[in-house]
PDB file of N, CA and C in Angstrom:
ATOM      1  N   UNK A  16     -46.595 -22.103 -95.157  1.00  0.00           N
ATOM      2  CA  UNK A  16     -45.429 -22.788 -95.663  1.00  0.00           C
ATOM      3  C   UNK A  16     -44.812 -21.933 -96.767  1.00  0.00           C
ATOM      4  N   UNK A  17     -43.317 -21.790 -96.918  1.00  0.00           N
ATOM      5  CA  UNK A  17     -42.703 -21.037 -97.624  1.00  0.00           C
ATOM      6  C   UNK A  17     -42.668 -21.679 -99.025  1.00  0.00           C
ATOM      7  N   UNK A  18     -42.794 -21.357-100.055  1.00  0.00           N
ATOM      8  CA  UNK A  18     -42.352 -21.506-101.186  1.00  0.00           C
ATOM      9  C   UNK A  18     -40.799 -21.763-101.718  1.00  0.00           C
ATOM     10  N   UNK A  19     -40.586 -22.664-102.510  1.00  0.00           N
ATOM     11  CA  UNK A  19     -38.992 -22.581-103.054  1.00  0.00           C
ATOM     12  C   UNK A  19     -39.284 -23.078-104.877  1.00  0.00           C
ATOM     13  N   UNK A  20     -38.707 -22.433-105.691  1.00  0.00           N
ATOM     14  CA  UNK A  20     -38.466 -23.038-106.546  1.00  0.00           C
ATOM     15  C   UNK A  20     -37.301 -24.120-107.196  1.00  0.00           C
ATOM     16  N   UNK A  21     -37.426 -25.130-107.949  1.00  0.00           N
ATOM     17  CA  UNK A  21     -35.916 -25.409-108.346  1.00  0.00           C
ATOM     18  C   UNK A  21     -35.697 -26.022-109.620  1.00  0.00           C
ATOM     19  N   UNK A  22     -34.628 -25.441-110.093  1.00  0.00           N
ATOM     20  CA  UNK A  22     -34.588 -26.157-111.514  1.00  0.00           C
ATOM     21  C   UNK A  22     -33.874 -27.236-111.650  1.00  0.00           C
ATOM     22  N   UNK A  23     -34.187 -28.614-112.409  1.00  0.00           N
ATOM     23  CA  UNK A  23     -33.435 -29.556-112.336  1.00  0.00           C
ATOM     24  C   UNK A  23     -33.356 -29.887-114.248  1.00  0.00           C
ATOM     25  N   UNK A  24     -32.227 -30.847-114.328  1.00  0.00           N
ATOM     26  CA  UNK A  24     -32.169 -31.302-115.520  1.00  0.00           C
ATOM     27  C   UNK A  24     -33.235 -31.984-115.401  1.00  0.00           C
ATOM     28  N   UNK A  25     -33.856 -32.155-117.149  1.00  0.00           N
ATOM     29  CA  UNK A  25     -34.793 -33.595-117.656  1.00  0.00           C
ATOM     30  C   UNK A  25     -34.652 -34.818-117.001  1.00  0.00           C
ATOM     31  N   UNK A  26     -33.839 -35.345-116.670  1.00  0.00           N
ATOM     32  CA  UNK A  26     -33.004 -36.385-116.425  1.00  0.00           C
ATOM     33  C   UNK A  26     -33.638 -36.831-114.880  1.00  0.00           C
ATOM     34  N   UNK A  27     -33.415 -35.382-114.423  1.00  0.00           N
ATOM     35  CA  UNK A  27     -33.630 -35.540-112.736  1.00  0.00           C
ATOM     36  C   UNK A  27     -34.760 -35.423-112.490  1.00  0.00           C
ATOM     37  N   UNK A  28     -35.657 -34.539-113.278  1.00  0.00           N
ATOM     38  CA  UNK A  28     -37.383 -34.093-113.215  1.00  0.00           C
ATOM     39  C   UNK A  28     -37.854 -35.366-113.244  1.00  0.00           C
ATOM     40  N   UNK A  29     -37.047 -36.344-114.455  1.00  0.00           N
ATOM     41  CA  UNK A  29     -37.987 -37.414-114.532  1.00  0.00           C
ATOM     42  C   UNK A  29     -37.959 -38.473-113.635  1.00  0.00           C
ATOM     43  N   UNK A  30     -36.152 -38.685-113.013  1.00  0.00           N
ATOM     44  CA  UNK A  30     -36.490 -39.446-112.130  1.00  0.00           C
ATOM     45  C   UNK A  30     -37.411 -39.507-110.641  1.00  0.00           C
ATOM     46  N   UNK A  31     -37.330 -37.747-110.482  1.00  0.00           N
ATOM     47  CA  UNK A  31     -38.117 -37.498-109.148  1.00  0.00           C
ATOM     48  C   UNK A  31     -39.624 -37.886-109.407  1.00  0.00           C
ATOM     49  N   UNK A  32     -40.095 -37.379-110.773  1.00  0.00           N
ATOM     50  CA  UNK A  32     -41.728 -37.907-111.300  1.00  0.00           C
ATOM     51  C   UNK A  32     -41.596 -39.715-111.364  1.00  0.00           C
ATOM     52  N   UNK A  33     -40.943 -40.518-111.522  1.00  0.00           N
ATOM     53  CA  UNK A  33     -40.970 -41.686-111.227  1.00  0.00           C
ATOM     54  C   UNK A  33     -41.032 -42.207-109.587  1.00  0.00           C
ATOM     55  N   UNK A  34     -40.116 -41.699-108.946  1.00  0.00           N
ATOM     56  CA  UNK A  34     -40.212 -42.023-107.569  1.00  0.00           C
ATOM     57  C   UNK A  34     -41.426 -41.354-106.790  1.00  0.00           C
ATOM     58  N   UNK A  35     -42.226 -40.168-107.296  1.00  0.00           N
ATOM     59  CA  UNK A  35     -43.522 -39.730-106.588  1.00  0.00           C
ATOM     60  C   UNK A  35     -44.454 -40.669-107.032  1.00  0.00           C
ATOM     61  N   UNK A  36     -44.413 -41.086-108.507  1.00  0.00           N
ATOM     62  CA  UNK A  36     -45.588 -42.488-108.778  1.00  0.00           C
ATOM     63  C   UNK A  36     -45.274 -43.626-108.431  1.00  0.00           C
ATOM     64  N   UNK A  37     -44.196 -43.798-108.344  1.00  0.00           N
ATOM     65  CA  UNK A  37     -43.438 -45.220-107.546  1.00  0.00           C
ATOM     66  C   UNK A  37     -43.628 -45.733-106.291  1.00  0.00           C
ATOM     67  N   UNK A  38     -43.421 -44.614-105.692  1.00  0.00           N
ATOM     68  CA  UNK A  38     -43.271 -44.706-103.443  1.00  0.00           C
ATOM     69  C   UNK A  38     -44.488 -43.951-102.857  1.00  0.00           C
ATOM     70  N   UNK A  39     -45.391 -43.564-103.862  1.00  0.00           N
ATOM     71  CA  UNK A  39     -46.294 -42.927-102.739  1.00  0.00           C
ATOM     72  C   UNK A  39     -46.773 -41.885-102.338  1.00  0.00           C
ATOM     73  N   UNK A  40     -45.723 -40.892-102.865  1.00  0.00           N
ATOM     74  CA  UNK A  40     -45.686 -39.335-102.798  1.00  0.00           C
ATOM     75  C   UNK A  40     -47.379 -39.219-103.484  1.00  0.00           C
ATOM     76  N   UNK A  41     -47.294 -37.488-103.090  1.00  0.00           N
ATOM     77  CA  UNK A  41     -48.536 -36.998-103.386  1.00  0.00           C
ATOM     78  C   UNK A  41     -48.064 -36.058-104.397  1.00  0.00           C
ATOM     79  N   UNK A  42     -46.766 -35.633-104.080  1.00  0.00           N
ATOM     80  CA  UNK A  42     -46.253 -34.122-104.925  1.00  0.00           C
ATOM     81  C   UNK A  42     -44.790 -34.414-104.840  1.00  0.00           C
ATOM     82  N   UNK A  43     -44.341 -33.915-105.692  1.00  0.00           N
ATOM     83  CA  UNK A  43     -42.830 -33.975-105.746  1.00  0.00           C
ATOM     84  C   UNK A  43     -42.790 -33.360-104.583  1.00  0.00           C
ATOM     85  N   UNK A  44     -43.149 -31.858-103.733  1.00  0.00           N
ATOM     86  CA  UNK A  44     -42.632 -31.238-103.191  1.00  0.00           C
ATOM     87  C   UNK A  44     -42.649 -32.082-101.715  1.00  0.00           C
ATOM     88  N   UNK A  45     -43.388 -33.303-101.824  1.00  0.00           N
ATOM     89  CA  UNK A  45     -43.408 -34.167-100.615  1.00  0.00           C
ATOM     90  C   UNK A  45     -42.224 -35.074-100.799  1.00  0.00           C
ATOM     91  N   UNK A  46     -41.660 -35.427-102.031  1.00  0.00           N
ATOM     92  CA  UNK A  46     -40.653 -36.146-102.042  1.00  0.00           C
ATOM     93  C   UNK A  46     -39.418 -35.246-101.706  1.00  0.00           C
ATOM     94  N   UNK A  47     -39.416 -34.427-102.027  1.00  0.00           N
ATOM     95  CA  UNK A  47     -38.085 -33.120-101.402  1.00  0.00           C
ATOM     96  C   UNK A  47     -37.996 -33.264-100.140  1.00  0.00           C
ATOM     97  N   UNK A  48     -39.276 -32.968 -99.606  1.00  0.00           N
ATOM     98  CA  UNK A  48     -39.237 -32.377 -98.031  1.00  0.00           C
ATOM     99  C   UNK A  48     -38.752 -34.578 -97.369  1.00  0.00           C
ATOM    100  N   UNK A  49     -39.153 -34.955 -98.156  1.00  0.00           N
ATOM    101  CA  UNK A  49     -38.727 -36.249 -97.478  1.00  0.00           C
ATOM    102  C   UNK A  49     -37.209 -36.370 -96.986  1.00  0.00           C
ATOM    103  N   UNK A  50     -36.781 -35.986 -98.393  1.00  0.00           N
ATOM    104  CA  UNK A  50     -35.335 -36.154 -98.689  1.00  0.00           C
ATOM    105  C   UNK A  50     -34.916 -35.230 -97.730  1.00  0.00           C
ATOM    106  N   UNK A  51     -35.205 -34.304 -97.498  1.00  0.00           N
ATOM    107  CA  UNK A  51     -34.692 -33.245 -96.817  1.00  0.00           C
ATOM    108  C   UNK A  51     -34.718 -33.386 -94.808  1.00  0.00           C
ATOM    109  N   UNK A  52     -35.544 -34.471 -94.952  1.00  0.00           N
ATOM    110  CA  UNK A  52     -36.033 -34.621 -93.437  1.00  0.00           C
ATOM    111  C   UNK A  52     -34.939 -35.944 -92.738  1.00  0.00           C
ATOM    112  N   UNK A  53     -34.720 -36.509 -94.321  1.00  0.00           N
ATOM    113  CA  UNK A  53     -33.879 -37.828 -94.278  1.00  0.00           C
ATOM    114  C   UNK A  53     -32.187 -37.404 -93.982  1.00  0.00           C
ATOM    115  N   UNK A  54     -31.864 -35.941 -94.911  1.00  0.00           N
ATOM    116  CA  UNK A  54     -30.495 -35.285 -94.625  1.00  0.00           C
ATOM    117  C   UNK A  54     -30.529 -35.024 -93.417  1.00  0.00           C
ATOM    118  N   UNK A  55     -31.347 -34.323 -92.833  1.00  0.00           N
ATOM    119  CA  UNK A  55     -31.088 -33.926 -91.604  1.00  0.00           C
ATOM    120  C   UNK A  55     -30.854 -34.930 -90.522  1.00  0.00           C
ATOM    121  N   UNK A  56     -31.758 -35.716 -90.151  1.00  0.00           N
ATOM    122  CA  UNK A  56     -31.765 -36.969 -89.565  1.00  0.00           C
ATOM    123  C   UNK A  56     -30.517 -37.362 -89.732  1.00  0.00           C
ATOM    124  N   UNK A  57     -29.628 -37.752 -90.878  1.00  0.00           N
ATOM    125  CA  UNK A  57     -28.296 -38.407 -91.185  1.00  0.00           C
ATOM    126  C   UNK A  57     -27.182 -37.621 -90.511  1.00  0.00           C
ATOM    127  N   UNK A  58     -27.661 -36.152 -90.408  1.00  0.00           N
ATOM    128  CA  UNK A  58     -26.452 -34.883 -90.136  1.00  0.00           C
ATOM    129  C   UNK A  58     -26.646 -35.096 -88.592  1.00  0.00           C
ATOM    130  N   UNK A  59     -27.706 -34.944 -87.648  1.00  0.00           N
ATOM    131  CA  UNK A  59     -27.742 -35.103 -86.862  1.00  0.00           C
ATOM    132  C   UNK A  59     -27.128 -36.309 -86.157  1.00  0.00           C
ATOM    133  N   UNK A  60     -27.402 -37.667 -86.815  1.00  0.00           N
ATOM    134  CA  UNK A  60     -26.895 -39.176 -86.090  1.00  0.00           C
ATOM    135  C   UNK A  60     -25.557 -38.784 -86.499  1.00  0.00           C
ATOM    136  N   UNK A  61     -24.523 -38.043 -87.416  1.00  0.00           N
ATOM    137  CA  UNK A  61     -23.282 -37.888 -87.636  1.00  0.00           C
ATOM    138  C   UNK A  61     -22.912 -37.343 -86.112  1.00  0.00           C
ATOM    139  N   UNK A  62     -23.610 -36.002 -86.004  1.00  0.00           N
ATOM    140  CA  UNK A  62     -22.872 -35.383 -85.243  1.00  0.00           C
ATOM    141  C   UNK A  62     -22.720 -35.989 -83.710  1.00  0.00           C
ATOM    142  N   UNK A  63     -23.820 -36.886 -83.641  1.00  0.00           N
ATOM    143  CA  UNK A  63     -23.807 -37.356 -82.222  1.00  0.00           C
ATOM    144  C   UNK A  63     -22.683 -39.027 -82.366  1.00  0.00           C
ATOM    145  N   UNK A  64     -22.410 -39.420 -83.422  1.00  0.00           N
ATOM    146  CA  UNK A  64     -21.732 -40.407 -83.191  1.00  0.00           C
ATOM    147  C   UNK A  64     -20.289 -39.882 -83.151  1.00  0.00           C
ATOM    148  N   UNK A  65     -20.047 -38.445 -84.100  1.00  0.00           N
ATOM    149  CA  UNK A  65     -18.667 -37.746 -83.774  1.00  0.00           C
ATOM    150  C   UNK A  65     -18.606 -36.994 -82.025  1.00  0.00           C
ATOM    151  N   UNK A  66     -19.486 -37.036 -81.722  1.00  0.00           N
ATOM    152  CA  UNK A  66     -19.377 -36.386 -80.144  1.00  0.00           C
ATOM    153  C   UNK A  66     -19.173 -37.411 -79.554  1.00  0.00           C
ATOM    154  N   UNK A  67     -19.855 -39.099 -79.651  1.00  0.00           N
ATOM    155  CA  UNK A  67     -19.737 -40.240 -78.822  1.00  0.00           C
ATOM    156  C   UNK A  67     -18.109 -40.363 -78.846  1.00  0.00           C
ATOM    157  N   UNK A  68     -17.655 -40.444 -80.551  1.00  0.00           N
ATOM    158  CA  UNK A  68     -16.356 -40.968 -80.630  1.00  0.00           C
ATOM    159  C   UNK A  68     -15.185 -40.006 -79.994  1.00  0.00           C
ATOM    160  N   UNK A  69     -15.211 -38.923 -79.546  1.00  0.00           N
ATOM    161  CA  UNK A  69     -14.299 -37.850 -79.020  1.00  0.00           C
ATOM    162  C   UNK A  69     -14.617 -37.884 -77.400  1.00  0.00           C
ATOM    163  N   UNK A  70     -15.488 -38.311 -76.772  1.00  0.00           N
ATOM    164  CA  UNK A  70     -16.178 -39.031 -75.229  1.00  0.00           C
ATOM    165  C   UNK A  70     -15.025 -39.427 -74.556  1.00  0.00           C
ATOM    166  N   UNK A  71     -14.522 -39.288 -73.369  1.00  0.00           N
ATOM    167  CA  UNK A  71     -14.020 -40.381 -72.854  1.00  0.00           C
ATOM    168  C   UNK A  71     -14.558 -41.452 -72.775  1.00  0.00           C
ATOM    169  N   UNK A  72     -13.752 -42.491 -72.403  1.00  0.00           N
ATOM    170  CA  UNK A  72     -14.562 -43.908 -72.359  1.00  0.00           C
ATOM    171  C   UNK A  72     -14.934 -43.945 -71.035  1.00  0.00           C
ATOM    172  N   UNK A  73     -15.921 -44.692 -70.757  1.00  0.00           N
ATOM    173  CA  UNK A  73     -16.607 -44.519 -69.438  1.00  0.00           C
ATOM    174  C   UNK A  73     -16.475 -45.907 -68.696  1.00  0.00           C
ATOM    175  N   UNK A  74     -16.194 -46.889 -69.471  1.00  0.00           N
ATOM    176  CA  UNK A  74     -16.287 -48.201 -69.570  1.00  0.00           C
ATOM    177  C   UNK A  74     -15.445 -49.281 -70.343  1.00  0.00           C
ATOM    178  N   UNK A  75     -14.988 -50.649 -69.796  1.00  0.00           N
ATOM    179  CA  UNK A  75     -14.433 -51.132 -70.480  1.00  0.00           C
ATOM    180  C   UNK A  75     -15.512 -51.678 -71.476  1.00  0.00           C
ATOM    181  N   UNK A  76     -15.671 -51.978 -73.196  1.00  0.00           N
ATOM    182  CA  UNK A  76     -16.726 -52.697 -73.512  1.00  0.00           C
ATOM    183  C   UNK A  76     -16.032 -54.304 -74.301  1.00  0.00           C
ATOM    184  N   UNK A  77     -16.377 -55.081 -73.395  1.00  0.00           N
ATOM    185  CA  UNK A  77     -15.860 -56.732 -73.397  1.00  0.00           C
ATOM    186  C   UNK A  77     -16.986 -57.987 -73.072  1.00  0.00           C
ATOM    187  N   UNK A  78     -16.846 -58.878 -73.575  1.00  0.00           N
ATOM    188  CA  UNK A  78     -17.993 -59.849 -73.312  1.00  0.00           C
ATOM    189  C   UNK A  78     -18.710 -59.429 -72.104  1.00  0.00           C
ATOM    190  N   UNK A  79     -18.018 -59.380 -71.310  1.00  0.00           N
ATOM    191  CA  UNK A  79     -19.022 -59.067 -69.793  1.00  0.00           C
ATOM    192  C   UNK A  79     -19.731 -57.955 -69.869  1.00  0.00           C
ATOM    193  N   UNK A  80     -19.441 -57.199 -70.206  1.00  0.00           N
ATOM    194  CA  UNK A  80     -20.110 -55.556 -71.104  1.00  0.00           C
ATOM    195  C   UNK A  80     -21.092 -56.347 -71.956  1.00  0.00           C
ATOM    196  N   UNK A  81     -21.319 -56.965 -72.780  1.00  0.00           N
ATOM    197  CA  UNK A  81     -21.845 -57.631 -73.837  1.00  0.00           C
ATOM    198  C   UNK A  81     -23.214 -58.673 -73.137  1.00  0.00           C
ATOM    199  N   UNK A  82     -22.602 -59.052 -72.213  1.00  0.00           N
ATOM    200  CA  UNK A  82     -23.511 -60.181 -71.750  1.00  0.00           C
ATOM    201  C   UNK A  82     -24.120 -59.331 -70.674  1.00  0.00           C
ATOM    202  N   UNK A  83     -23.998 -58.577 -69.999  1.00  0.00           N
ATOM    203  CA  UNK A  83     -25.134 -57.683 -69.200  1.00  0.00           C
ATOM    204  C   UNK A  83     -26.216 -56.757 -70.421  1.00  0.00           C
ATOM    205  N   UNK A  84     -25.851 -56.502 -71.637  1.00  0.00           N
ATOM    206  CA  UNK A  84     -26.537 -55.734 -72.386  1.00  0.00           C
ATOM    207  C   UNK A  84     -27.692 -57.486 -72.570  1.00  0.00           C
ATOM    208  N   UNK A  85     -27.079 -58.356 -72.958  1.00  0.00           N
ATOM    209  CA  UNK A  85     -28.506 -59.346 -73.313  1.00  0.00           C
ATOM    210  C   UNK A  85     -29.196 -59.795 -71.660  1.00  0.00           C
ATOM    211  N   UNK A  86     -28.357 -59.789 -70.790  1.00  0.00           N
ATOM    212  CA  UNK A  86     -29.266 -60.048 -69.505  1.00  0.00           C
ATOM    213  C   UNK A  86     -30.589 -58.894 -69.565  1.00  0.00           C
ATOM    214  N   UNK A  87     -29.731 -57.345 -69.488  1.00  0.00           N
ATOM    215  CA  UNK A  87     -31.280 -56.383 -69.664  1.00  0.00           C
ATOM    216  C   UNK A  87     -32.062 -56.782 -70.602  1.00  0.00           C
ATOM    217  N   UNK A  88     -31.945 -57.113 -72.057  1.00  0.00           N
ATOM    218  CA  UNK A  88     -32.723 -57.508 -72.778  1.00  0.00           C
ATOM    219  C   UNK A  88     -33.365 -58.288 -73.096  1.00  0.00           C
ATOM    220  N   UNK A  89     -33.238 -59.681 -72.371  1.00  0.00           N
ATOM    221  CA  UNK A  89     -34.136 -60.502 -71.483  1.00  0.00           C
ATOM    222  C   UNK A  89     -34.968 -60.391 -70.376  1.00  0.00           C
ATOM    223  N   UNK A  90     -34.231 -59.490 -69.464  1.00  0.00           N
ATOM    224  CA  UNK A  90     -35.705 -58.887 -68.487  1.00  0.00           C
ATOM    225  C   UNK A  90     -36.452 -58.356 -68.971  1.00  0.00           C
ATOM    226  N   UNK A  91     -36.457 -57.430 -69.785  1.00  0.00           N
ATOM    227  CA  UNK A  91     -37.373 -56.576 -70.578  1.00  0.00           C
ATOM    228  C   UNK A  91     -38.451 -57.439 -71.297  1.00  0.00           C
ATOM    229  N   UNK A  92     -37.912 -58.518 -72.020  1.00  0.00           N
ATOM    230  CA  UNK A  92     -38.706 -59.165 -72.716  1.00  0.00           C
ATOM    231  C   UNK A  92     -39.766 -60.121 -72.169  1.00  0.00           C
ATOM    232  N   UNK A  93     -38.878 -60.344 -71.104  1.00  0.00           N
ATOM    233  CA  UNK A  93     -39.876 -61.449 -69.900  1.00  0.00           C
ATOM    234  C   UNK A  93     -41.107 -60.476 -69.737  1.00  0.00           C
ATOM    235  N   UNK A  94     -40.641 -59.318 -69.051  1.00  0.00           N
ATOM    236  CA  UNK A  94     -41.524 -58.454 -68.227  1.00  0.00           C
ATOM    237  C   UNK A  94     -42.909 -57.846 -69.321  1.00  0.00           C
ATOM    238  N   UNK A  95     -42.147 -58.234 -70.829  1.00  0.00           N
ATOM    239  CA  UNK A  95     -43.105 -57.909 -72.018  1.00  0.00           C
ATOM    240  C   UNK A  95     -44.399 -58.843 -72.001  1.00  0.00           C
ATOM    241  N   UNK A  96     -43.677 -60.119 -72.100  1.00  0.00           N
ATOM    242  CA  UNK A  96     -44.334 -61.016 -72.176  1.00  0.00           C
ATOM    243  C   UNK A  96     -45.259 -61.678 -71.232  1.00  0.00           C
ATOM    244  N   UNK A  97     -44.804 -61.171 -69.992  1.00  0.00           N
ATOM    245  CA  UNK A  97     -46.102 -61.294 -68.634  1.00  0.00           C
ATOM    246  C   UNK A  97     -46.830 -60.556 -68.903  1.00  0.00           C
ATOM    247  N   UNK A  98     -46.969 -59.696 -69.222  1.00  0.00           N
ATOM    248  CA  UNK A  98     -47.989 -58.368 -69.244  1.00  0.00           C
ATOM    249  C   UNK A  98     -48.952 -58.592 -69.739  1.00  0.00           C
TER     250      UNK A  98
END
């Protein structure tokens, strides 16, 4: 694993040392890489909801659109619940 250093104000050192004794962390450098795993994740769901929204539409989406999404999600649940 690569090394990084970083300098932060007092301000920020202390809040990151509060949130590693707060949430769980082991090391600050686990609370970074959190944060950092959390940006990405966010950049990624951006880019795929800006690719959905530029999509043609494939479909009208209207109650009947709406009410086949809870029909599947009632079979599913049946088929959960037999099991």
């Amino acid at each position: 694993m690569s090394t990084m250093n970083i300098s932060l104000p007092e301000a920020l050192k202390t809040f990151v040392d509060t949130q590693v004794s707060q949430r769980g962390y082991g090391t600050s450098s686990e609370y970074v890489r959190e944060l950092i795993r959390r940006d990405q994740d966010r950049l990624q769901l951006r880019e795929k909801i800006l690719a959905g929204a530029s999509s043609p539409s494939s479909a009208p989406v209207d109650a009947a659109y709406f009410e086949h999404l809870r029909d599947r999600v009632r079979r599913v649940a049946t088929t959960r619940a037999s099991s």
